[in-house]
PDB file of C-alpha atoms in Angstrom:
ATOM      1  CA  UNK A   9     -63.458 -52.893 -22.170  1.00  0.00           C
ATOM      2  CA  UNK A  10     -60.327 -52.119 -22.561  1.00  0.00           C
ATOM      3  CA  UNK A  11     -57.849 -54.573 -23.561  1.00  0.00           C
ATOM      4  CA  UNK A  12     -53.571 -54.306 -24.042  1.00  0.00           C
ATOM      5  CA  UNK A  13     -51.676 -56.267 -25.999  1.00  0.00           C
ATOM      6  CA  UNK A  14     -48.010 -57.218 -25.777  1.00  0.00           C
ATOM      7  CA  UNK A  15     -46.287 -59.257 -28.645  1.00  0.00           C
ATOM      8  CA  UNK A  16     -42.901 -59.831 -27.636  1.00  0.00           C
ATOM      9  CA  UNK A  17     -42.818 -62.235 -24.739  1.00  0.00           C
ATOM     10  CA  UNK A  18     -39.257 -62.438 -24.041  1.00  0.00           C
ATOM     11  CA  UNK A  19     -36.783 -60.960 -26.137  1.00  0.00           C
ATOM     12  CA  UNK A  20     -32.582 -61.359 -25.292  1.00  0.00           C
ATOM     13  CA  UNK A  21     -30.706 -59.211 -26.972  1.00  0.00           C
ATOM     14  CA  UNK A  22     -26.871 -57.724 -26.040  1.00  0.00           C
ATOM     15  CA  UNK A  23     -25.527 -55.061 -25.516  1.00  0.00           C
ATOM     16  CA  UNK A  24     -25.532 -52.198 -27.658  1.00  0.00           C
ATOM     17  CA  UNK A  25     -28.486 -53.853 -29.879  1.00  0.00           C
ATOM     18  CA  UNK A  26     -31.305 -51.509 -30.459  1.00  0.00           C
ATOM     19  CA  UNK A  27     -34.594 -52.041 -27.821  1.00  0.00           C
ATOM     20  CA  UNK A  28     -38.484 -51.699 -29.511  1.00  0.00           C
ATOM     21  CA  UNK A  29     -41.628 -53.363 -27.436  1.00  0.00           C
ATOM     22  CA  UNK A  30     -44.470 -53.384 -29.140  1.00  0.00           C
ATOM     23  CA  UNK A  31     -47.841 -52.545 -26.732  1.00  0.00           C
ATOM     24  CA  UNK A  32     -51.294 -52.183 -29.875  1.00  0.00           C
ATOM     25  CA  UNK A  33     -55.262 -51.342 -26.901  1.00  0.00           C
ATOM     26  CA  UNK A  34     -57.991 -51.469 -28.041  1.00  0.00           C
ATOM     27  CA  UNK A  35     -60.624 -49.151 -26.177  1.00  0.00           C
ATOM     28  CA  UNK A  36     -63.226 -46.983 -28.307  1.00  0.00           C
ATOM     29  CA  UNK A  37     -62.002 -43.962 -26.707  1.00  0.00           C
ATOM     30  CA  UNK A  38     -59.572 -41.529 -25.717  1.00  0.00           C
ATOM     31  CA  UNK A  39     -56.802 -43.160 -22.898  1.00  0.00           C
ATOM     32  CA  UNK A  40     -53.564 -42.304 -21.672  1.00  0.00           C
ATOM     33  CA  UNK A  41     -50.703 -45.046 -22.156  1.00  0.00           C
ATOM     34  CA  UNK A  42     -47.642 -45.597 -20.384  1.00  0.00           C
ATOM     35  CA  UNK A  43     -44.554 -48.046 -20.175  1.00  0.00           C
ATOM     36  CA  UNK A  44     -43.878 -49.726 -16.410  1.00  0.00           C
ATOM     37  CA  UNK A  45     -40.604 -51.702 -15.146  1.00  0.00           C
ATOM     38  CA  UNK A  46     -40.218 -53.733 -13.142  1.00  0.00           C
ATOM     39  CA  UNK A  47     -36.444 -54.279 -12.157  1.00  0.00           C
ATOM     40  CA  UNK A  48     -35.430 -57.737 -10.791  1.00  0.00           C
ATOM     41  CA  UNK A  49     -36.419 -57.892  -6.585  1.00  0.00           C
ATOM     42  CA  UNK A  50     -38.258 -54.603  -6.787  1.00  0.00           C
ATOM     43  CA  UNK A  51     -41.409 -52.813  -7.572  1.00  0.00           C
ATOM     44  CA  UNK A  52     -43.636 -51.599 -10.223  1.00  0.00           C
ATOM     45  CA  UNK A  53     -41.943 -48.059 -11.399  1.00  0.00           C
ATOM     46  CA  UNK A  54     -43.104 -45.506 -14.274  1.00  0.00           C
ATOM     47  CA  UNK A  55     -40.953 -45.988 -17.140  1.00  0.00           C
ATOM     48  CA  UNK A  56     -43.409 -43.087 -19.574  1.00  0.00           C
ATOM     49  CA  UNK A  57     -46.784 -41.895 -20.261  1.00  0.00           C
ATOM     50  CA  UNK A  58     -49.072 -39.496 -22.533  1.00  0.00           C
ATOM     51  CA  UNK A  59     -51.743 -37.814 -22.367  1.00  0.00           C
ATOM     52  CA  UNK A  60     -51.614 -35.523 -25.401  1.00  0.00           C
ATOM     53  CA  UNK A  61     -49.566 -34.001 -27.555  1.00  0.00           C
ATOM     54  CA  UNK A  62     -46.440 -34.222 -29.240  1.00  0.00           C
ATOM     55  CA  UNK A  63     -46.939 -38.031 -29.827  1.00  0.00           C
ATOM     56  CA  UNK A  64     -43.361 -39.253 -29.522  1.00  0.00           C
ATOM     57  CA  UNK A  65     -42.803 -39.267 -25.766  1.00  0.00           C
ATOM     58  CA  UNK A  66     -39.263 -40.033 -23.385  1.00  0.00           C
ATOM     59  CA  UNK A  67     -39.147 -41.939 -19.757  1.00  0.00           C
ATOM     60  CA  UNK A  68     -36.040 -42.578 -17.886  1.00  0.00           C
ATOM     61  CA  UNK A  69     -32.522 -43.347 -19.014  1.00  0.00           C
ATOM     62  CA  UNK A  70     -33.125 -43.343 -22.762  1.00  0.00           C
ATOM     63  CA  UNK A  71     -36.801 -44.803 -22.716  1.00  0.00           C
ATOM     64  CA  UNK A  72     -38.901 -43.109 -25.596  1.00  0.00           C
ATOM     65  CA  UNK A  73     -42.027 -44.296 -27.017  1.00  0.00           C
ATOM     66  CA  UNK A  74     -44.554 -43.150 -29.883  1.00  0.00           C
ATOM     67  CA  UNK A  75     -48.019 -42.909 -30.504  1.00  0.00           C
ATOM     68  CA  UNK A  76     -49.241 -44.527 -33.054  1.00  0.00           C
ATOM     69  CA  UNK A  77     -53.361 -43.219 -32.929  1.00  0.00           C
ATOM     70  CA  UNK A  78     -53.870 -45.124 -36.164  1.00  0.00           C
ATOM     71  CA  UNK A  79     -52.799 -48.249 -35.854  1.00  0.00           C
ATOM     72  CA  UNK A  80     -53.447 -48.193 -31.559  1.00  0.00           C
ATOM     73  CA  UNK A  81     -50.025 -48.618 -31.108  1.00  0.00           C
ATOM     74  CA  UNK A  82     -47.511 -46.900 -27.877  1.00  0.00           C
ATOM     75  CA  UNK A  83     -44.088 -48.954 -28.816  1.00  0.00           C
ATOM     76  CA  UNK A  84     -41.111 -48.535 -26.438  1.00  0.00           C
ATOM     77  CA  UNK A  85     -38.058 -48.168 -28.194  1.00  0.00           C
ATOM     78  CA  UNK A  86     -34.377 -47.666 -26.447  1.00  0.00           C
ATOM     79  CA  UNK A  87     -31.326 -46.903 -29.362  1.00  0.00           C
ATOM     80  CA  UNK A  88     -28.287 -48.868 -26.826  1.00  0.00           C
ATOM     81  CA  UNK A  89     -29.055 -51.161 -25.003  1.00  0.00           C
ATOM     82  CA  UNK A  90     -27.442 -52.107 -21.016  1.00  0.00           C
ATOM     83  CA  UNK A  91     -27.207 -55.084 -19.166  1.00  0.00           C
ATOM     84  CA  UNK A  92     -29.299 -52.953 -15.978  1.00  0.00           C
ATOM     85  CA  UNK A  93     -32.473 -52.202 -18.528  1.00  0.00           C
ATOM     86  CA  UNK A  94     -32.424 -56.277 -17.841  1.00  0.00           C
ATOM     87  CA  UNK A  95     -36.363 -56.419 -16.560  1.00  0.00           C
ATOM     88  CA  UNK A  96     -39.947 -56.403 -17.460  1.00  0.00           C
ATOM     89  CA  UNK A  97     -41.366 -54.350 -19.531  1.00  0.00           C
ATOM     90  CA  UNK A  98     -45.062 -53.547 -19.296  1.00  0.00           C
ATOM     91  CA  UNK A  99     -47.697 -51.191 -21.439  1.00  0.00           C
ATOM     92  CA  UNK A 100     -50.686 -49.953 -19.291  1.00  0.00           C
ATOM     93  CA  UNK A 101     -53.545 -48.038 -20.408  1.00  0.00           C
ATOM     94  CA  UNK A 102     -55.802 -45.747 -18.913  1.00  0.00           C
ATOM     95  CA  UNK A 103     -59.679 -44.437 -20.037  1.00  0.00           C
ATOM     96  CA  UNK A 104     -59.651 -40.869 -19.615  1.00  0.00           C
ATOM     97  CA  UNK A 105     -61.780 -39.970 -16.709  1.00  0.00           C
ATOM     98  CA  UNK A 106     -60.713 -43.550 -14.368  1.00  0.00           C
ATOM     99  CA  UNK A 107     -57.661 -43.259 -12.392  1.00  0.00           C
ATOM    100  CA  UNK A 108     -57.439 -47.398 -12.252  1.00  0.00           C
ATOM    101  CA  UNK A 109     -54.455 -49.673 -15.135  1.00  0.00           C
ATOM    102  CA  UNK A 110     -55.443 -52.334 -17.174  1.00  0.00           C
ATOM    103  CA  UNK A 111     -51.700 -53.882 -17.996  1.00  0.00           C
ATOM    104  CA  UNK A 112     -50.444 -55.542 -20.614  1.00  0.00           C
ATOM    105  CA  UNK A 113     -49.560 -59.070 -19.922  1.00  0.00           C
ATOM    106  CA  UNK A 114     -45.160 -57.704 -19.667  1.00  0.00           C
ATOM    107  CA  UNK A 115     -42.495 -58.182 -21.792  1.00  0.00           C
ATOM    108  CA  UNK A 116     -39.338 -59.882 -19.935  1.00  0.00           C
ATOM    109  CA  UNK A 117     -36.225 -58.452 -21.657  1.00  0.00           C
ATOM    110  CA  UNK A 118     -32.972 -59.211 -21.211  1.00  0.00           C
ATOM    111  CA  UNK A 119     -29.681 -58.047 -21.915  1.00  0.00           C
ATOM    112  CA  UNK A 120     -26.471 -60.209 -22.633  1.00  0.00           C
ATOM    113  CA  UNK A 121     -23.118 -58.347 -21.250  1.00  0.00           C
TER     114      UNK A 121
ATOM    115  CA  UNK B  12     -40.380 -40.022   0.942  1.00  0.00           C
ATOM    116  CA  UNK B  13     -41.634 -43.243   2.954  1.00  0.00           C
ATOM    117  CA  UNK B  14     -42.704 -45.733  -0.556  1.00  0.00           C
ATOM    118  CA  UNK B  15     -46.143 -47.899  -0.504  1.00  0.00           C
ATOM    119  CA  UNK B  16     -46.039 -51.150   1.962  1.00  0.00           C
ATOM    120  CA  UNK B  17     -47.265 -54.154   2.160  1.00  0.00           C
ATOM    121  CA  UNK B  18     -47.309 -57.159   4.440  1.00  0.00           C
ATOM    122  CA  UNK B  19     -46.844 -60.137   4.008  1.00  0.00           C
ATOM    123  CA  UNK B  20     -44.679 -60.382   1.257  1.00  0.00           C
ATOM    124  CA  UNK B  21     -45.150 -63.948   1.454  1.00  0.00           C
ATOM    125  CA  UNK B  22     -47.822 -66.174   1.871  1.00  0.00           C
ATOM    126  CA  UNK B  23     -48.061 -70.223   1.577  1.00  0.00           C
ATOM    127  CA  UNK B  24     -51.628 -71.560   2.845  1.00  0.00           C
ATOM    128  CA  UNK B  25     -54.226 -74.664   1.234  1.00  0.00           C
ATOM    129  CA  UNK B  26     -57.253 -73.966   0.168  1.00  0.00           C
ATOM    130  CA  UNK B  27     -60.158 -73.408   1.766  1.00  0.00           C
ATOM    131  CA  UNK B  28     -58.291 -71.879   3.805  1.00  0.00           C
ATOM    132  CA  UNK B  29     -58.632 -67.509   4.877  1.00  0.00           C
ATOM    133  CA  UNK B  30     -55.680 -65.046   4.931  1.00  0.00           C
ATOM    134  CA  UNK B  31     -55.039 -61.459   5.150  1.00  0.00           C
ATOM    135  CA  UNK B  32     -53.295 -58.754   3.668  1.00  0.00           C
ATOM    136  CA  UNK B  33     -52.391 -55.556   4.162  1.00  0.00           C
ATOM    137  CA  UNK B  34     -51.747 -51.922   2.186  1.00  0.00           C
ATOM    138  CA  UNK B  35     -49.732 -48.765   3.490  1.00  0.00           C
ATOM    139  CA  UNK B  36     -49.941 -46.082   1.140  1.00  0.00           C
ATOM    140  CA  UNK B  37     -47.785 -43.288   0.924  1.00  0.00           C
ATOM    141  CA  UNK B  38     -48.477 -40.643   3.424  1.00  0.00           C
ATOM    142  CA  UNK B  39     -51.638 -38.025   1.781  1.00  0.00           C
ATOM    143  CA  UNK B  40     -52.620 -40.408  -1.469  1.00  0.00           C
ATOM    144  CA  UNK B  41     -56.179 -40.581  -1.514  1.00  0.00           C
ATOM    145  CA  UNK B  42     -56.439 -43.098  -3.557  1.00  0.00           C
ATOM    146  CA  UNK B  43     -55.603 -46.653  -3.227  1.00  0.00           C
ATOM    147  CA  UNK B  44     -55.704 -50.028  -5.156  1.00  0.00           C
ATOM    148  CA  UNK B  45     -55.238 -53.622  -4.935  1.00  0.00           C
ATOM    149  CA  UNK B  46     -53.875 -55.632  -8.177  1.00  0.00           C
ATOM    150  CA  UNK B  47     -53.549 -59.171  -8.410  1.00  0.00           C
ATOM    151  CA  UNK B  48     -50.904 -60.689 -10.575  1.00  0.00           C
ATOM    152  CA  UNK B  49     -50.958 -64.065 -12.049  1.00  0.00           C
ATOM    153  CA  UNK B  50     -47.711 -65.297 -12.569  1.00  0.00           C
ATOM    154  CA  UNK B  51     -47.165 -64.662 -16.972  1.00  0.00           C
ATOM    155  CA  UNK B  52     -49.591 -62.221 -16.640  1.00  0.00           C
ATOM    156  CA  UNK B  53     -50.471 -58.283 -16.349  1.00  0.00           C
ATOM    157  CA  UNK B  54     -52.048 -56.565 -12.641  1.00  0.00           C
ATOM    158  CA  UNK B  55     -55.556 -56.627 -12.774  1.00  0.00           C
ATOM    159  CA  UNK B  56     -57.338 -53.432 -10.816  1.00  0.00           C
ATOM    160  CA  UNK B  57     -59.866 -55.896  -8.148  1.00  0.00           C
ATOM    161  CA  UNK B  58     -61.257 -52.685  -6.546  1.00  0.00           C
ATOM    162  CA  UNK B  59     -60.119 -49.077  -6.205  1.00  0.00           C
ATOM    163  CA  UNK B  60     -60.776 -46.345  -3.330  1.00  0.00           C
ATOM    164  CA  UNK B  61     -60.909 -43.043  -2.782  1.00  0.00           C
ATOM    165  CA  UNK B  62     -60.739 -42.087   0.250  1.00  0.00           C
ATOM    166  CA  UNK B  63     -62.124 -44.988   2.533  1.00  0.00           C
ATOM    167  CA  UNK B  64     -65.641 -45.232  -0.404  1.00  0.00           C
ATOM    168  CA  UNK B  65     -64.743 -47.989  -3.321  1.00  0.00           C
ATOM    169  CA  UNK B  66     -65.063 -45.811  -7.151  1.00  0.00           C
ATOM    170  CA  UNK B  67     -64.133 -49.474  -8.482  1.00  0.00           C
ATOM    171  CA  UNK B  68     -64.552 -52.674  -6.981  1.00  0.00           C
ATOM    172  CA  UNK B  69     -66.644 -54.498 -10.488  1.00  0.00           C
ATOM    173  CA  UNK B  70     -63.872 -57.290 -10.577  1.00  0.00           C
ATOM    174  CA  UNK B  71     -63.084 -58.059  -7.767  1.00  0.00           C
ATOM    175  CA  UNK B  72     -64.873 -61.972  -6.954  1.00  0.00           C
ATOM    176  CA  UNK B  73     -66.598 -60.766  -3.545  1.00  0.00           C
ATOM    177  CA  UNK B  74     -68.275 -64.389  -3.156  1.00  0.00           C
ATOM    178  CA  UNK B  75     -64.738 -64.255  -2.379  1.00  0.00           C
ATOM    179  CA  UNK B  76     -62.834 -61.615  -1.920  1.00  0.00           C
ATOM    180  CA  UNK B  77     -63.802 -58.074   0.839  1.00  0.00           C
ATOM    181  CA  UNK B  78     -61.871 -55.222   1.026  1.00  0.00           C
ATOM    182  CA  UNK B  79     -61.984 -52.730   3.593  1.00  0.00           C
ATOM    183  CA  UNK B  80     -60.266 -48.915   4.392  1.00  0.00           C
ATOM    184  CA  UNK B  81     -62.012 -47.418   7.509  1.00  0.00           C
ATOM    185  CA  UNK B  82     -60.253 -44.287   8.168  1.00  0.00           C
ATOM    186  CA  UNK B  83     -58.947 -43.960   5.225  1.00  0.00           C
ATOM    187  CA  UNK B  84     -55.663 -44.855   4.958  1.00  0.00           C
ATOM    188  CA  UNK B  85     -54.635 -48.099   4.929  1.00  0.00           C
ATOM    189  CA  UNK B  86     -56.006 -51.336   3.660  1.00  0.00           C
ATOM    190  CA  UNK B  87     -56.430 -54.689   4.535  1.00  0.00           C
ATOM    191  CA  UNK B  88     -57.580 -57.582   1.287  1.00  0.00           C
ATOM    192  CA  UNK B  89     -59.293 -60.610   2.840  1.00  0.00           C
ATOM    193  CA  UNK B  90     -59.378 -64.449   1.150  1.00  0.00           C
ATOM    194  CA  UNK B  91     -62.363 -66.233   2.436  1.00  0.00           C
ATOM    195  CA  UNK B  92     -62.124 -68.700   1.579  1.00  0.00           C
ATOM    196  CA  UNK B  93     -59.136 -69.258  -0.932  1.00  0.00           C
ATOM    197  CA  UNK B  94     -58.612 -70.849  -3.887  1.00  0.00           C
ATOM    198  CA  UNK B  95     -55.617 -73.174  -5.516  1.00  0.00           C
ATOM    199  CA  UNK B  96     -56.218 -69.698  -8.776  1.00  0.00           C
ATOM    200  CA  UNK B  97     -56.243 -67.357  -6.519  1.00  0.00           C
ATOM    201  CA  UNK B  98     -52.238 -67.718  -5.688  1.00  0.00           C
ATOM    202  CA  UNK B  99     -50.570 -64.832  -7.329  1.00  0.00           C
ATOM    203  CA  UNK B 100     -48.752 -61.563  -6.021  1.00  0.00           C
ATOM    204  CA  UNK B 101     -51.280 -59.403  -4.760  1.00  0.00           C
ATOM    205  CA  UNK B 102     -49.867 -55.343  -5.574  1.00  0.00           C
ATOM    206  CA  UNK B 103     -51.409 -51.799  -3.569  1.00  0.00           C
ATOM    207  CA  UNK B 104     -50.899 -48.954  -5.021  1.00  0.00           C
ATOM    208  CA  UNK B 105     -51.778 -45.953  -4.469  1.00  0.00           C
ATOM    209  CA  UNK B 106     -51.920 -41.307  -5.495  1.00  0.00           C
ATOM    210  CA  UNK B 107     -53.182 -38.682  -4.973  1.00  0.00           C
ATOM    211  CA  UNK B 108     -56.259 -37.633  -6.667  1.00  0.00           C
ATOM    212  CA  UNK B 109     -58.684 -39.343  -9.215  1.00  0.00           C
ATOM    213  CA  UNK B 110     -59.317 -37.291 -12.589  1.00  0.00           C
ATOM    214  CA  UNK B 111     -62.632 -36.572 -11.045  1.00  0.00           C
ATOM    215  CA  UNK B 112     -61.698 -33.977  -8.450  1.00  0.00           C
ATOM    216  CA  UNK B 113     -58.307 -32.270 -10.884  1.00  0.00           C
ATOM    217  CA  UNK B 114     -60.650 -31.965 -14.130  1.00  0.00           C
ATOM    218  CA  UNK B 115     -57.655 -32.151 -17.354  1.00  0.00           C
ATOM    219  CA  UNK B 116     -55.576 -34.453 -18.543  1.00  0.00           C
ATOM    220  CA  UNK B 117     -53.741 -33.800 -14.941  1.00  0.00           C
ATOM    221  CA  UNK B 118     -52.201 -37.396 -14.350  1.00  0.00           C
ATOM    222  CA  UNK B 119     -50.970 -38.553 -10.307  1.00  0.00           C
ATOM    223  CA  UNK B 120     -48.153 -41.138 -11.193  1.00  0.00           C
ATOM    224  CA  UNK B 121     -49.769 -44.656  -9.054  1.00  0.00           C
ATOM    225  CA  UNK B 122     -46.822 -45.583  -7.128  1.00  0.00           C
ATOM    226  CA  UNK B 123     -46.677 -49.236  -6.413  1.00  0.00           C
ATOM    227  CA  UNK B 124     -46.004 -51.437  -2.830  1.00  0.00           C
ATOM    228  CA  UNK B 125     -43.359 -54.444  -3.710  1.00  0.00           C
ATOM    229  CA  UNK B 126     -46.070 -56.903  -3.269  1.00  0.00           C
ATOM    230  CA  UNK B 127     -48.010 -59.725  -0.940  1.00  0.00           C
ATOM    231  CA  UNK B 128     -46.987 -63.548  -2.546  1.00  0.00           C
ATOM    232  CA  UNK B 129     -49.817 -66.010  -2.145  1.00  0.00           C
ATOM    233  CA  UNK B 130     -49.552 -70.114  -3.083  1.00  0.00           C
ATOM    234  CA  UNK B 131     -51.854 -71.760  -2.508  1.00  0.00           C
ATOM    235  CA  UNK B 132     -52.042 -75.504  -1.766  1.00  0.00           C
TER     236      UNK B 132
END
């Protein structure tokens, strides 16, 4: 069975600080990787995804993530956060051939103006 | 484009009572999912439908939970009887198709509804 670990449960940053959220997964086969974001009072929405090819993927709002296969990691980064990035961020995986997602426990990001 | 609709948004019941949640996916989306999100955790899949057939219900507690999607569109999730540990947000999501039918590495994004927050007292 696959599992996802997010090591940071709550992160507090000041505006313009750099962000890196950790995500590690456990699965023996090929996976697709995702980051979802949930802004306060809003639905879960897709931030970015990785299937294959260039391990550095870019998503919406200046976010990017790097897939490091040897470390089973898919960390989310943003060079300079804004107050509007305050949200909960979820890493998720699905095994190739399956549609359902396995989510990590989430990281709550609070950006102070 | 209308999103995934869910109702009710909030529900408070006492343990041992029954409750039902409703989901209307995005028009044309063949795949529908129900996830349970307990406070402090990520969403966990309960059941996945492809049209009106069940694809995966391995994590559904079948002694108390049931779900149906009779006409391949709307879906209902029922809990009977509810337990205290069922307090959670129940999320419905939909997507266009499953990878088995499209093949390759294509992925159809899952779109999530606002969820139903259930409190069991």
